[in-house]
XYZ file of C-alpha atoms in Angstrom:
587
model
C 0.000 0.000 0.000
C 1.119 3.551 -0.640
C 2.973 5.120 2.251
C 3.823 1.767 3.830
C 7.349 0.324 3.822
C 7.569 -2.481 1.291
C 9.965 -5.314 0.643
C 11.752 -5.990 -2.610
C 13.314 -9.428 -2.927
C 16.039 -10.253 -5.378
C 17.280 -13.753 -5.996
C 19.880 -15.381 -8.194
C 19.872 -19.164 -8.279
C 22.795 -21.541 -8.209
C 23.516 -24.714 -10.122
C 22.528 -27.178 -7.418
C 19.240 -29.001 -7.886
C 16.844 -28.202 -5.120
C 13.147 -28.842 -5.107
C 12.707 -25.735 -2.979
C 14.222 -23.506 -5.663
C 12.647 -24.930 -8.802
C 10.631 -22.577 -10.971
C 8.964 -22.604 -14.364
C 12.309 -21.878 -16.025
C 14.143 -24.824 -14.490
C 11.313 -27.349 -14.078
C 11.911 -30.779 -15.646
C 15.605 -30.069 -16.270
C 18.262 -32.615 -15.365
C 21.013 -31.111 -13.253
C 24.594 -32.436 -13.401
C 26.331 -34.304 -10.630
C 29.698 -33.154 -9.322
C 31.429 -35.786 -11.470
C 29.495 -34.707 -14.574
C 30.404 -31.062 -14.008
C 34.059 -32.049 -14.150
C 33.890 -34.426 -17.110
C 31.077 -33.517 -19.519
C 31.643 -31.061 -22.341
C 29.881 -27.717 -21.929
C 27.830 -25.960 -24.593
C 25.803 -22.731 -24.806
C 21.996 -22.670 -24.904
C 19.762 -21.145 -27.588
C 19.583 -17.336 -27.541
C 15.972 -16.067 -26.994
C 14.398 -14.102 -29.861
C 13.763 -11.047 -27.649
C 17.531 -10.688 -27.340
C 17.804 -10.403 -31.107
C 15.169 -7.652 -31.117
C 17.193 -5.708 -28.568
C 20.280 -6.331 -30.703
C 18.390 -4.734 -33.605
C 17.845 -1.630 -31.454
C 21.552 -1.579 -30.723
C 22.300 -1.967 -34.446
C 20.276 1.157 -35.262
C 21.845 3.128 -32.408
C 25.378 2.105 -33.409
C 24.636 2.922 -37.067
C 23.737 6.449 -36.008
C 26.628 6.749 -33.545
C 29.417 5.484 -35.788
C 27.849 6.736 -38.998
C 27.962 10.308 -37.743
C 31.178 10.144 -35.702
C 33.242 8.548 -38.478
C 33.296 11.887 -40.306
C 34.069 13.977 -37.205
C 37.820 13.935 -37.880
C 37.488 15.427 -41.351
C 34.722 17.806 -40.223
C 36.943 19.299 -37.513
C 40.440 18.956 -38.952
C 40.140 19.779 -42.664
C 39.179 23.123 -44.186
C 36.016 23.689 -46.194
C 36.982 23.001 -49.846
C 37.198 26.186 -51.982
C 33.744 27.275 -53.152
C 32.001 24.492 -51.226
C 28.924 24.995 -49.012
C 28.594 21.342 -47.946
C 32.154 20.213 -47.194
C 32.165 17.546 -49.911
C 35.610 16.902 -51.400
C 34.493 14.698 -54.314
C 36.814 12.166 -55.964
C 40.146 14.009 -55.941
C 39.565 16.460 -53.104
C 39.623 16.292 -49.312
C 36.319 16.735 -47.480
C 36.381 19.193 -44.616
C 34.545 21.974 -42.810
C 36.033 23.684 -39.751
C 39.756 23.554 -40.559
C 40.903 23.437 -36.926
C 43.800 20.977 -37.453
C 44.696 17.497 -36.215
C 45.277 18.382 -32.580
C 41.858 20.044 -32.285
C 40.332 17.061 -34.042
C 42.012 14.574 -31.717
C 41.115 16.678 -28.672
C 37.412 17.014 -29.517
C 36.927 13.397 -30.557
C 38.738 12.300 -27.395
C 36.462 14.537 -25.297
C 33.423 13.015 -26.996
C 34.629 9.515 -26.162
C 35.283 10.586 -22.575
C 31.827 12.123 -22.230
C 30.072 9.092 -23.769
C 31.684 6.820 -21.192
C 31.289 9.029 -18.107
C 27.538 9.495 -18.492
C 26.787 5.732 -18.222
C 27.472 6.023 -14.474
C 24.554 8.445 -14.098
C 22.365 6.385 -16.418
C 23.106 3.225 -14.434
C 22.290 4.870 -11.106
C 18.981 6.199 -12.418
C 18.063 2.802 -13.886
C 19.004 0.671 -10.878
C 17.494 3.083 -8.349
C 14.489 4.824 -9.914
C 13.350 4.008 -13.452
C 14.549 0.544 -14.429
C 16.623 -0.250 -17.497
C 13.862 -0.148 -20.117
C 12.458 3.241 -19.094
C 15.935 4.752 -18.857
C 16.707 3.522 -22.385
C 13.546 5.232 -23.668
C 14.673 8.540 -22.136
C 18.175 8.033 -23.549
C 16.779 7.592 -27.059
C 14.851 10.886 -26.790
C 17.950 12.789 -25.608
C 20.188 11.307 -28.300
C 17.632 12.113 -31.003
C 17.706 15.775 -29.955
C 21.508 15.705 -30.163
C 21.391 14.298 -33.695
C 19.093 17.107 -34.809
C 21.499 19.726 -33.388
C 24.362 17.954 -35.160
C 22.573 18.334 -38.505
C 22.234 22.082 -37.854
C 26.040 22.408 -37.518
C 26.453 21.229 -41.130
C 23.605 22.934 -42.978
C 23.994 25.738 -45.518
C 24.504 29.066 -43.780
C 26.087 27.548 -40.678
C 28.946 25.410 -41.991
C 30.560 28.380 -43.766
C 31.061 30.102 -40.385
C 33.635 27.786 -38.832
C 33.483 29.304 -35.336
C 29.677 29.327 -35.183
C 29.473 25.809 -36.602
C 32.018 24.668 -34.015
C 29.840 25.950 -31.146
C 26.755 24.155 -32.494
C 28.837 21.022 -33.082
C 30.127 20.991 -29.491
C 26.579 21.389 -28.117
C 25.519 18.428 -30.261
C 28.385 16.340 -28.870
C 27.343 17.094 -25.288
C 23.667 16.244 -25.846
C 24.374 13.134 -27.921
C 26.959 11.924 -25.413
C 24.445 12.201 -22.576
C 21.887 10.124 -24.473
C 24.535 7.622 -25.573
C 25.769 7.136 -22.003
C 22.287 6.524 -20.605
C 21.696 4.055 -23.434
C 24.965 2.106 -23.202
C 24.902 1.295 -19.498
C 21.426 -0.252 -19.759
C 21.120 -1.881 -23.177
C 23.963 -4.327 -22.437
C 22.438 -5.769 -19.225
C 18.946 -5.726 -20.764
C 19.911 -8.024 -23.641
C 21.552 -10.599 -21.354
C 18.570 -10.579 -18.986
C 16.429 -11.972 -21.776
C 18.047 -15.341 -21.036
C 16.507 -16.490 -17.742
C 18.205 -19.772 -16.894
C 20.918 -19.579 -14.258
C 21.760 -23.241 -13.546
C 23.872 -25.804 -15.304
C 21.738 -28.610 -16.764
C 22.327 -31.742 -18.821
C 20.949 -32.571 -22.271
C 21.629 -35.293 -24.798
C 22.580 -34.143 -28.292
C 21.263 -35.680 -31.516
C 24.490 -37.675 -31.717
C 23.789 -39.196 -28.299
C 26.420 -37.198 -26.414
C 25.522 -35.984 -22.922
C 26.620 -32.367 -22.512
C 26.160 -29.640 -19.940
C 24.343 -26.479 -21.003
C 26.219 -23.657 -19.292
C 24.348 -20.353 -18.730
C 27.670 -18.482 -18.509
C 28.585 -19.705 -21.987
C 25.124 -18.718 -23.197
C 25.655 -15.180 -21.903
C 28.992 -15.188 -23.718
C 27.194 -16.152 -26.940
C 24.568 -13.437 -26.361
C 27.289 -10.807 -26.172
C 29.155 -12.248 -29.168
C 26.105 -11.717 -31.361
C 25.236 -8.457 -29.625
C 28.661 -7.258 -30.786
C 28.002 -8.805 -34.188
C 24.907 -6.616 -34.595
C 26.816 -3.590 -33.288
C 29.370 -3.974 -36.039
C 26.815 -4.513 -38.784
C 25.408 -1.122 -37.818
C 28.876 0.393 -37.532
C 30.038 -1.013 -40.873
C 27.028 0.086 -42.916
C 26.854 3.442 -41.152
C 30.530 4.238 -41.573
C 30.817 3.185 -45.203
C 27.633 4.959 -46.204
C 28.435 8.173 -44.377
C 32.017 8.455 -45.602
C 30.722 8.432 -49.179
C 27.858 10.786 -48.270
C 30.421 13.167 -46.779
C 32.745 12.935 -49.772
C 30.210 13.244 -52.605
C 27.237 15.141 -51.076
C 28.294 16.817 -47.844
C 28.282 16.611 -44.063
C 24.602 17.538 -43.774
C 23.658 14.229 -45.413
C 26.269 12.310 -43.386
C 24.500 13.564 -40.238
C 20.904 13.286 -41.510
C 20.905 9.644 -42.619
C 22.080 8.323 -39.210
C 19.302 10.337 -37.578
C 16.717 8.672 -39.815
C 18.036 5.187 -38.983
C 18.067 6.111 -35.297
C 14.277 6.450 -35.451
C 14.136 2.629 -35.595
C 15.084 2.600 -31.898
C 11.848 4.092 -30.501
C 9.803 1.998 -32.947
C 11.416 -1.292 -31.817
C 11.182 -0.260 -28.162
C 7.471 0.438 -28.536
C 6.550 -2.788 -30.313
C 8.582 -4.962 -27.937
C 7.651 -3.176 -24.727
C 5.418 -6.030 -23.474
C 7.721 -8.817 -24.648
C 11.033 -7.921 -23.044
C 12.151 -9.314 -19.702
C 12.237 -6.125 -17.637
C 13.836 -5.763 -14.200
C 12.199 -3.158 -11.921
C 14.359 -0.627 -10.042
C 15.416 -1.694 -6.555
C 16.141 1.510 -4.667
C 19.510 2.748 -3.472
C 21.380 -0.550 -3.316
C 24.687 1.286 -3.856
C 24.481 2.781 -0.356
C 23.806 -0.666 1.100
C 26.855 -2.062 -0.693
C 29.010 0.793 0.620
C 27.801 0.191 4.175
C 28.620 -3.494 3.768
C 32.178 -2.690 2.665
C 32.618 -0.186 5.494
C 31.453 -2.805 8.001
C 33.833 -5.403 6.515
C 36.745 -2.933 6.739
C 36.135 -2.216 10.428
C 39.236 -2.988 12.535
C 41.340 -3.565 9.396
C 42.736 -0.030 9.121
C 46.375 0.436 10.065
C 48.976 3.183 9.929
C 51.316 0.736 8.201
C 50.177 0.910 4.537
C 51.572 -2.544 3.689
C 49.820 -4.202 6.616
C 46.606 -2.304 5.903
C 46.657 -3.418 2.243
C 47.127 -7.035 3.275
C 44.272 -6.833 5.755
C 41.902 -5.130 3.303
C 42.673 -7.743 0.625
C 42.772 -10.788 2.901
C 40.726 -13.825 1.786
C 38.515 -13.567 4.889
C 37.778 -9.846 4.389
C 34.074 -10.427 3.679
C 33.446 -13.311 6.065
C 32.920 -11.244 9.212
C 30.573 -8.925 7.308
C 28.067 -11.697 6.632
C 24.805 -11.458 8.581
C 25.255 -14.993 9.933
C 28.439 -13.842 11.710
C 26.769 -10.800 13.252
C 26.169 -10.989 17.005
C 23.480 -8.940 18.645
C 20.866 -6.812 16.933
C 21.551 -6.247 13.236
C 21.584 -2.690 11.859
C 18.526 -1.705 9.819
C 20.524 -1.554 6.570
C 21.571 -5.225 6.862
C 18.606 -6.549 4.842
C 20.534 -9.185 2.891
C 21.882 -12.690 3.405
C 25.356 -14.236 3.263
C 25.106 -15.058 -0.419
C 24.576 -11.427 -1.430
C 27.823 -10.576 0.367
C 29.538 -13.155 -1.872
C 28.001 -11.505 -4.930
C 29.209 -8.046 -3.909
C 32.680 -9.533 -3.377
C 32.501 -11.044 -6.866
C 31.328 -7.737 -8.378
C 34.223 -5.844 -6.791
C 36.667 -8.416 -8.163
C 35.213 -7.723 -11.612
C 35.697 -3.998 -11.100
C 39.319 -4.697 -10.138
C 39.749 -6.517 -13.458
C 38.328 -3.490 -15.275
C 40.970 -1.224 -13.711
C 43.426 -2.542 -16.316
C 41.208 -1.733 -19.290
C 42.098 1.974 -19.769
C 45.503 0.965 -21.163
C 43.837 -1.353 -23.654
C 41.440 1.407 -24.737
C 44.379 3.782 -25.276
C 45.552 1.518 -28.088
C 42.045 0.874 -29.393
C 41.200 4.582 -29.541
C 43.854 5.173 -32.196
C 41.308 3.616 -34.554
C 39.001 6.633 -34.328
C 41.378 9.522 -34.918
C 45.079 8.998 -35.628
C 44.674 6.024 -37.974
C 42.095 8.015 -39.955
C 44.553 10.896 -40.219
C 47.307 8.457 -41.187
C 45.197 7.211 -44.106
C 44.908 10.787 -45.417
C 48.710 10.877 -45.884
C 48.770 7.828 -48.189
C 47.571 7.147 -51.721
C 43.841 6.442 -51.395
C 43.092 6.085 -55.148
C 39.733 7.828 -54.739
C 38.726 5.951 -51.579
C 37.731 8.311 -48.715
C 40.481 8.273 -46.101
C 38.018 7.487 -43.321
C 36.532 4.440 -45.077
C 39.496 2.276 -44.019
C 38.262 2.203 -40.437
C 35.444 -0.030 -41.692
C 37.923 -2.877 -41.951
C 37.521 -3.210 -38.177
C 33.751 -3.915 -38.117
C 34.067 -5.974 -41.310
C 36.668 -8.202 -39.655
C 34.467 -8.499 -36.574
C 31.445 -9.542 -38.662
C 33.569 -12.247 -40.287
C 35.454 -13.533 -37.255
C 32.796 -13.387 -34.506
C 30.793 -16.321 -35.992
C 34.046 -18.156 -36.739
C 35.150 -17.818 -33.108
C 31.706 -18.806 -31.762
C 31.048 -21.754 -34.099
C 34.537 -23.079 -34.879
C 37.461 -21.773 -32.803
C 35.960 -21.738 -29.289
C 34.198 -25.159 -29.654
C 37.443 -26.636 -31.029
C 39.359 -25.345 -28.009
C 36.750 -26.839 -25.665
C 36.873 -30.203 -27.432
C 40.643 -30.107 -27.132
C 40.370 -29.573 -23.398
C 41.789 -26.042 -23.539
C 40.131 -23.624 -21.156
C 40.148 -20.278 -22.959
C 38.551 -18.529 -19.993
C 37.335 -14.956 -19.834
C 40.496 -13.649 -18.180
C 42.703 -15.456 -20.690
C 40.718 -13.901 -23.528
C 41.232 -10.456 -22.031
C 44.986 -11.082 -21.795
C 45.002 -12.111 -25.462
C 43.159 -8.873 -26.233
C 46.029 -6.830 -24.805
C 48.516 -8.769 -26.922
C 46.497 -8.280 -30.125
C 46.070 -4.564 -29.385
C 49.820 -4.190 -28.927
C 50.452 -5.976 -32.241
C 48.047 -3.568 -33.997
C 50.016 -0.582 -32.716
C 53.323 -2.117 -33.825
C 51.863 -2.477 -37.324
C 50.715 1.179 -37.290
C 54.154 2.365 -36.115
C 55.910 0.533 -38.960
C 53.469 1.970 -41.535
C 54.005 5.479 -40.131
C 57.777 5.064 -40.377
C 57.531 4.266 -44.079
C 55.087 7.147 -44.647
C 57.731 9.553 -43.323
C 60.344 7.813 -45.426
C 58.389 8.052 -48.712
C 56.441 11.323 -48.344
C 57.872 14.287 -50.326
C 57.910 16.333 -47.132
C 59.099 13.378 -45.026
C 58.285 14.127 -41.342
C 55.632 16.747 -42.252
C 53.381 14.316 -44.093
C 50.049 15.646 -42.776
C 50.646 19.207 -44.016
C 52.565 18.494 -47.221
C 51.170 20.531 -50.163
C 52.335 21.659 -53.599
C 52.393 25.250 -54.829
C 48.688 25.023 -55.726
C 47.875 23.877 -52.187
C 47.019 20.351 -53.288
C 47.932 17.647 -50.794
C 51.100 15.659 -51.526
C 50.904 12.148 -50.109
C 53.081 9.067 -49.741
C 52.941 6.624 -52.685
C 52.181 3.835 -50.200
C 48.784 2.241 -50.816
C 46.336 3.053 -48.053
C 45.253 -0.600 -47.816
C 48.486 -1.535 -46.041
C 46.682 -0.287 -42.921
C 44.597 -3.490 -43.075
C 46.820 -5.320 -40.587
C 46.203 -2.772 -37.841
C 42.439 -2.939 -38.247
C 42.264 -6.737 -38.327
C 44.449 -7.057 -35.231
C 42.324 -4.454 -33.431
C 39.229 -6.485 -34.364
C 40.674 -9.629 -32.790
C 41.592 -7.655 -29.693
C 37.944 -6.553 -29.431
C 36.679 -10.132 -29.700
C 38.996 -11.152 -26.877
C 38.880 -8.082 -24.625
C 35.890 -5.862 -25.402
C 33.204 -8.542 -25.830
C 34.526 -10.494 -22.864
C 34.404 -7.323 -20.770
C 30.656 -7.017 -21.404
C 30.181 -10.680 -20.484
C 32.321 -10.351 -17.366
C 30.462 -7.249 -16.164
C 27.083 -8.974 -16.441
C 27.974 -12.395 -15.032
C 29.963 -11.095 -12.059
C 27.636 -8.282 -10.950
C 24.973 -8.745 -8.261
C 21.596 -9.015 -9.993
C 20.448 -5.659 -8.638
C 23.648 -3.801 -9.608
C 24.147 -4.934 -13.192
C 23.725 -1.512 -14.800
C 26.143 -0.004 -12.291
C 28.865 -2.632 -12.801
C 28.376 -2.368 -16.571
C 28.779 1.410 -16.254
C 32.025 0.904 -14.318
C 33.292 -1.218 -17.208
C 32.262 1.458 -19.722
C 33.822 4.141 -17.522
C 37.238 2.626 -18.216
C 36.882 4.026 -21.734
C 36.339 7.479 -20.242
C 39.521 7.100 -18.194
C 41.351 6.099 -21.364
C 39.967 9.134 -23.172
C 41.218 11.364 -20.352
C 44.613 9.662 -20.426
C 44.683 10.179 -24.191
C 44.790 13.924 -23.627
C 48.277 13.415 -22.193
C 49.344 11.950 -25.533
C 47.801 14.622 -27.781
C 51.238 16.194 -28.214
C 52.349 12.930 -29.879
C 49.408 12.896 -32.292
C 50.969 15.082 -34.963
C 54.062 15.129 -37.141
C 56.875 14.268 -36.638
C 56.071 12.237 -33.500
C 53.471 9.755 -34.738
C 55.877 6.800 -34.805
C 56.519 7.475 -31.131
C 52.768 7.710 -30.542
C 52.059 4.227 -31.890
C 55.208 2.782 -30.330
C 54.297 4.030 -26.868
C 50.806 2.542 -27.204
C 52.272 -0.811 -28.257
C 54.650 -0.945 -25.283
C 51.958 0.092 -22.804
C 49.500 -2.548 -24.070
C 52.030 -5.399 -24.077
C 53.529 -4.629 -20.662
C 50.071 -4.144 -19.131
C 48.895 -7.438 -20.626
C 51.729 -9.314 -18.894
C 51.158 -7.592 -15.552
C 47.384 -8.129 -15.897
C 47.769 -11.896 -16.259
C 50.154 -12.094 -13.303
C 47.555 -10.205 -11.273
C 44.482 -12.276 -12.235
C 45.816 -15.791 -12.735
C 44.632 -16.862 -9.251
C 41.229 -15.305 -9.892
C 41.057 -17.230 -13.159
C 41.193 -20.509 -11.211
C 38.002 -19.459 -9.360
C 36.001 -18.703 -12.526
C 33.575 -21.637 -12.319
C 32.885 -21.110 -8.631
C 32.225 -17.393 -9.109
C 29.785 -18.106 -11.931
C 27.756 -20.467 -9.741
C 27.329 -18.757 -6.397
C 24.460 -19.879 -4.192
C 21.046 -18.217 -4.035
C 20.919 -14.710 -2.553
C 18.189 -12.558 -1.085
C 18.187 -8.804 -0.568
C 15.349 -6.948 1.109
C 15.066 -3.213 0.601
C 12.637 -0.997 2.452
C 11.143 1.629 0.177
C 8.029 3.709 0.303
C 5.736 3.287 -2.662
C 4.262 0.387 -4.535
C 4.987 -3.242 -3.688
C 7.523 -4.795 -6.046
C 9.037 -8.234 -6.203
C 11.654 -9.628 -8.576
């Protein structure tokens, strides 16, 4: 009743068969014995159709995001072509608008990335506490749509000719779009995985007569593989289409078409509103989690920093914080059981894993600015310089199904455990290799360009760009290696954030993962001075060294955690009770 305190109960089931915990989702399933869990091969389950509908929403949103942002570098960096009112460069010219140079371009695109990955924290808090994921996504779509409209204004006739005025409108569009994007990103990723409801291991017999274990964790991994697959279909089509729209029509069309495609988002949200699995908000669970940590840390503080670190990271840190260990009257905020404490512990371990991601994103972010600028200094043979970045989503579209259907099953059949943390480590290695490739290409650009170390600004007496004779397609190696690093690190990060978070903090933990990109964007500002001639070889070299060294240290840090992967994925049932005024709600 209104005005009365109510109880919200959250539960996440474990793998053990129990008649007390059976529900419609797990009824009539055969659960594995301990021996079967150790010996039977594991396979993913079928992905529910509602997840594909949500992936379609993500496809449209990513089409609009990447389709518009792929031309940002040229829009900011290059000058408006002589006599042009649209910015189109046509076959032998360079598209441009504001003419603010490469450093301004790198700075603004880096800010946009930072902003897009800071705002998910606010979107996650609003979703988990007040509105729920679905409602927050609807608001995010409305905000982002407004930002797209403002972006179009920055490129229309009468505005684009005034570079300073167009820049102001453009920056406003970035701020509004970034807010909508952040609210969207922190909630769409958990929402798609929540469409799969099973949480326990169970046994089936295949058509060939083989008994196998269906693993929900592997199913979530498959969900995110194809979620990323849809993301890159949208990114590929959007980027290719908009680079040609920019080059042969103008920036106004390159910003208008993504806005039109974006309108698919509210349509799909409306028609699927009664079909999605939707998790209601649960109140301020973040404060409860903080109080739990503070209680666990009691008596573990010490003036000796080494001793204090050991005590705060001791294996029994969370044990004394469990309600079953509490003597006397419990505080009012302790409305959870022992198992929820284990889930919070698991979620914090995931956040500790994410602390290493900013270094990976530093290397990945070269894809969106410096590699595009690098392409402009090579022979493109009529291909827009920013179309090469589409090799990344194209490679992902090709290799994601290959990894899911061929490579990963082959590794499992061979008894090789390519766990989540091992995939992430491989992602660092692949990212480092991509930067080494880019550094070598940049070295030969300087060696073959008529102006050598001033390749980006090299012009003849008629102010036509002079470029290296190297074919722009030699950049392919960098983009393919970056794509593999995404399969190993980026997709696995989404999976890890969802599977390790407490059920009522999934948006928040996902936002923490996304926030690592914001940290990387901020760190990138420290390297802006390296993002222009003649220091670009150093730029890519530094990124390669950072990614490789961090990958080694990362594995040394998480190898013990990797051994606990199966146990962490199958924690026992938890219950959290929150007292809130309002309408009764139960999950």
